[in-house]
Structure formats: structure tokens, C-alpha cells
């Protein structure tokens, strides 16, 4: 008994000495040694309060860490001029000092003869120049008689709700999955969905854009101001009003509409909304996309991206010549985010898309450097010269009010008028052909091909709808 008392006194003396030492150093361990006169309930309450306080401190620390990470990223965006367009002359080196370039991919290291990749999944994203790449895919597939995976109706998979891709959304056929070659219509990324309709060796390609210009284009093209009833004028654009308090508009809208007004590129690439709220999940998903897509193009480096796409898919340079598609006409509404001082607000609201663009921009600069800066400059110049020659040969003029190009409301897209006498020039005709006309023609050919393979009678459908004024049928003379 005496021995136990001595041990207890020794423990109390040790704690007293420790408390004295820490108090002299400015410490405080009152939470560690509660008042010995407190009841059992009092001790439990003291420790519960302390645990709750520690938990709150941990949560506060976590929030501060997230905020610091976000602030650091925004600072990097501002200081490193992520959104600044780079001239061809200063193209290669702006980011390579900050980003450790991985080893060049196998297709970029390959020398000599290559084998074309005819199985291609091109994920068409919104307002990124993807319509121009889609036209390249259309022409290449037709040239080589390849099979397209087409929507059952319209020009996109998943409908207006932008549902993740599923094989139930495609035009039904008796063609096996192994015979499918190209999928290049608007779709929301789903690894499971795409793998159920495309061969295992398919090349996965997509394109992204600087969020400041892409978000403005989505906002204007989809007329978000009307959908969300956002006031606006020439002096105070609706986009500016939206970005001043985006949550107040965003939180009251149906999910299938509002998901396109925050990180729309990541949305098209399949991320869930909840994951866009955490920087860690955003970074994790970007790494996932990097592992699934073989090549990610950038609108700001469009011609350079096409040269790299040519190398990756083993195409001829004639295959990647293009006229721009789905481009707003000069008469359409346009908001200059830089002039309105909205760039930083766009980045804050679209942090996920900003990080996505930053990551693949750095990777693009690495690929350009690994391809060879001088060689890239030469090849880009050659492509642009070929585009100019084709334009002079094929195009009579640009139409700003054509009904052959779909565009919503008062947002008009340009169209091209063919020069007289070139109606049978397949190359010119296909290069100026709009998405909805090309899709309708491909769908009609596809249906005819299925019927032919099935032994059913084929009756070609009209590829161009003609509208006639209705009149009453003539009454036959008795």
C-alpha cells in the first residue's frame, strides 16, 4: 500500500514539475491535466470538449490547406500566365522549366514507315474547335470506307440531358464491335460505354481549350443568360453579372443544365460534379484521363496539334487540311473576357477546367519540343499554305446567315459557299459540309449498307430536305 502511494506521489510530482517547466516556457497543458477534484462526468466532459476542439482545429487546418492549395494554384495561374497565348516564335520553352517532361511516347519516337490507326474514338467537346476535327474524321473515314458509330438520332449521344455514353444510344446495326472504326460525335465520356462499342486497339483522342475563351463561348452559344434569366447589357454583359455571384444562379438550376456552366470540359470528360469540388479529386481525375487518352489536342495550338495527330494516326498531310467549322459569325454576340477583367473570375469558378488545361498545355509543349521545334514550324507552315490554296480553290464566299449550319437563337455560325462548277468536287464539297448534313448523309448510307448486308431492298433516302409550299391536291376531271 505504501509502495502504491509512493508511486502515485511520484507521478503527481513529475506532472507538477513538467507543468512548471512548460509554464516557464510559455506552454499550457491544462487540457492534459484536468482538475483532480472534477467528477467522473466532469473529466469525460473535459476530454470530450478537448476532443471536439481538436477535431474542429483539424477541420479548420484541412480547410486552410485546401484554401492554400487553391490560392497557390490561382497564384501560379496569374504569375505564370497560363492563359496567355504563345506566339510560334516563343512556343517551346515557357513551361518546360517548371514541368518535368515525360519520355516521348512510342508513336513520337517511331522512325520510318508507320501503320495507319483506323480505329479512332474522338471525344468531341463543346466549343473547342472539335467540329473542325470531326470534319477531318468524317472525310478520312469516308475516304477509306470505314464504319462510323453514329447516334440513333440527332448529332450527339446522350441527348439534351448529356447522359454518359452507353451503347443503347447508337444506331442499331448488325455490324460487330470489332468492325466499328470511328466514333466522333458529341458524347460524355464513359470508359465502360466506349469500350462496349469500340475495338480494344482504338486510339482515344480529344481536344480542350483555354477556359476563359471556352467558358465564354459555351455561355454565349448555349444562351445561358436566357436559361438562367440573367440580366445583361452591352455595358454590363450577362456573363459578368453571372460571374459576380455564380452560386446564386447555379444552385437553383436543374442539374442537366447547370452542369455545363461550371467546368464544362471536365463534365464532357465524365467527372462527377462532387469530384469537381475538391482539388485532390480533380488532380486524380486528370491523371486518370491522361492514362485513358492517347492524345489530347489544344485549341490554342490547333495546327501543332493536327501535325502531332497526323504523326500519331499515321495520316497524310492532305488528310488534316481543314476549313473551320461551327465558328461564330462576326455579327454574333461576343464577350471579351480579358477586356472585361473576367479572366480570374472564370478561372476561380472553373478551377477544374483550369487545372485540366494547365496540365495538358504543359504536356503539349513537351510534345512539340520532342517533335522538334524547327520541324514543327516547317510542317505547320506547309499545312497553312495548303489550307489557303484549298480555300482559294473551293470557296466563293463566307455566308453568315446560312440555314445549312445549326445555331441557336441569334448566335450565328459561318458557312461556306462553294464556287460554281465544283458541285462534283468531292474534296471541296466535303470540306465545307456542315455537321448535321454530313451526319444525315452518313446515317442514310449506313442504313442502306445494313439493308444490303441483310438482303433487304434498299431505297436511297433524300440527303437534302426540300421545303415546298403546301397546296391542295388537284381534283381529277371526271
Short mmCIF file of N, CA, C and O in Angstrom, two decimals, residues 86 90-96 101 301 360-370:
data_model
loop_
_atom_site.label_atom_id
_atom_site.label_comp_id
_atom_site.label_asym_id
_atom_site.label_seq_id
_atom_site.Cartn_x
_atom_site.Cartn_y
_atom_site.Cartn_z
N UNK A 86 0.63 31.90 -76.87
CA UNK A 86 2.06 31.92 -77.15
C UNK A 86 2.28 32.04 -78.65
O UNK A 86 1.66 31.32 -79.44
N UNK A 90 7.98 31.90 -79.74
CA UNK A 90 8.32 31.63 -78.34
C UNK A 90 7.64 30.37 -77.84
O UNK A 90 7.49 30.17 -76.65
N UNK A 91 7.21 29.52 -78.76
CA UNK A 91 6.38 28.37 -78.43
C UNK A 91 6.95 27.39 -77.43
O UNK A 91 6.28 27.01 -76.49
N UNK A 92 8.20 26.95 -77.55
CA UNK A 92 8.57 25.71 -76.88
C UNK A 92 8.93 25.78 -75.41
O UNK A 92 8.87 24.77 -74.74
N UNK A 93 9.39 26.90 -74.86
CA UNK A 93 10.14 26.82 -73.61
C UNK A 93 9.48 27.43 -72.39
O UNK A 93 10.04 27.39 -71.31
N UNK A 94 8.28 28.00 -72.51
CA UNK A 94 7.75 28.75 -71.39
C UNK A 94 7.52 27.91 -70.15
O UNK A 94 7.74 28.35 -69.04
N UNK A 95 7.09 26.65 -70.35
CA UNK A 95 6.73 25.84 -69.19
C UNK A 95 7.67 24.67 -68.93
O UNK A 95 7.61 24.07 -67.88
N UNK A 96 8.50 24.34 -69.86
CA UNK A 96 9.31 23.14 -69.69
C UNK A 96 10.28 23.23 -68.53
O UNK A 96 10.73 22.22 -68.01
N UNK A 101 9.20 17.04 -68.32
CA UNK A 101 8.62 16.34 -69.46
C UNK A 101 8.85 14.84 -69.33
O UNK A 101 9.98 14.40 -69.09
N UNK A 301 -3.13 25.62 -79.75
CA UNK A 301 -2.09 25.07 -80.61
C UNK A 301 -2.75 24.12 -81.62
O UNK A 301 -2.37 22.96 -81.74
N UNK A 360 -2.48 19.72 -69.49
CA UNK A 360 -2.26 19.25 -70.85
C UNK A 360 -1.59 20.30 -71.72
O UNK A 360 -1.00 19.96 -72.76
N UNK A 361 -1.62 21.55 -71.32
CA UNK A 361 -0.85 22.57 -72.03
C UNK A 361 0.64 22.33 -71.83
O UNK A 361 1.43 22.41 -72.78
N UNK A 362 1.00 22.05 -70.61
CA UNK A 362 2.41 21.76 -70.33
C UNK A 362 2.86 20.51 -71.08
O UNK A 362 3.97 20.45 -71.63
N UNK A 363 1.97 19.52 -71.13
CA UNK A 363 2.31 18.29 -71.85
C UNK A 363 2.42 18.54 -73.35
O UNK A 363 3.29 17.96 -74.03
N UNK A 364 1.55 19.40 -73.88
CA UNK A 364 1.62 19.74 -75.30
C UNK A 364 2.95 20.40 -75.65
O UNK A 364 3.57 20.10 -76.68
N UNK A 365 3.41 21.33 -74.81
CA UNK A 365 4.68 21.99 -75.06
C UNK A 365 5.83 20.99 -75.05
O UNK A 365 6.79 21.13 -75.82
N UNK A 366 5.73 19.99 -74.19
CA UNK A 366 6.75 18.93 -74.18
C UNK A 366 6.74 18.15 -75.49
O UNK A 366 7.79 17.88 -76.08
N UNK A 367 5.53 17.80 -75.98
CA UNK A 367 5.43 17.04 -77.23
C UNK A 367 5.97 17.83 -78.41
O UNK A 367 6.63 17.28 -79.30
N UNK A 368 5.69 19.14 -78.43
CA UNK A 368 6.20 19.98 -79.51
C UNK A 368 7.72 20.02 -79.49
O UNK A 368 8.38 19.92 -80.52
N UNK A 369 8.27 20.16 -78.31
CA UNK A 369 9.72 20.18 -78.18
C UNK A 369 10.33 18.85 -78.60
O UNK A 369 11.36 18.80 -79.29
N UNK A 370 9.68 17.74 -78.21
CA UNK A 370 10.20 16.42 -78.56
C UNK A 370 10.03 16.13 -80.05
O UNK A 370 10.84 15.40 -80.63
#
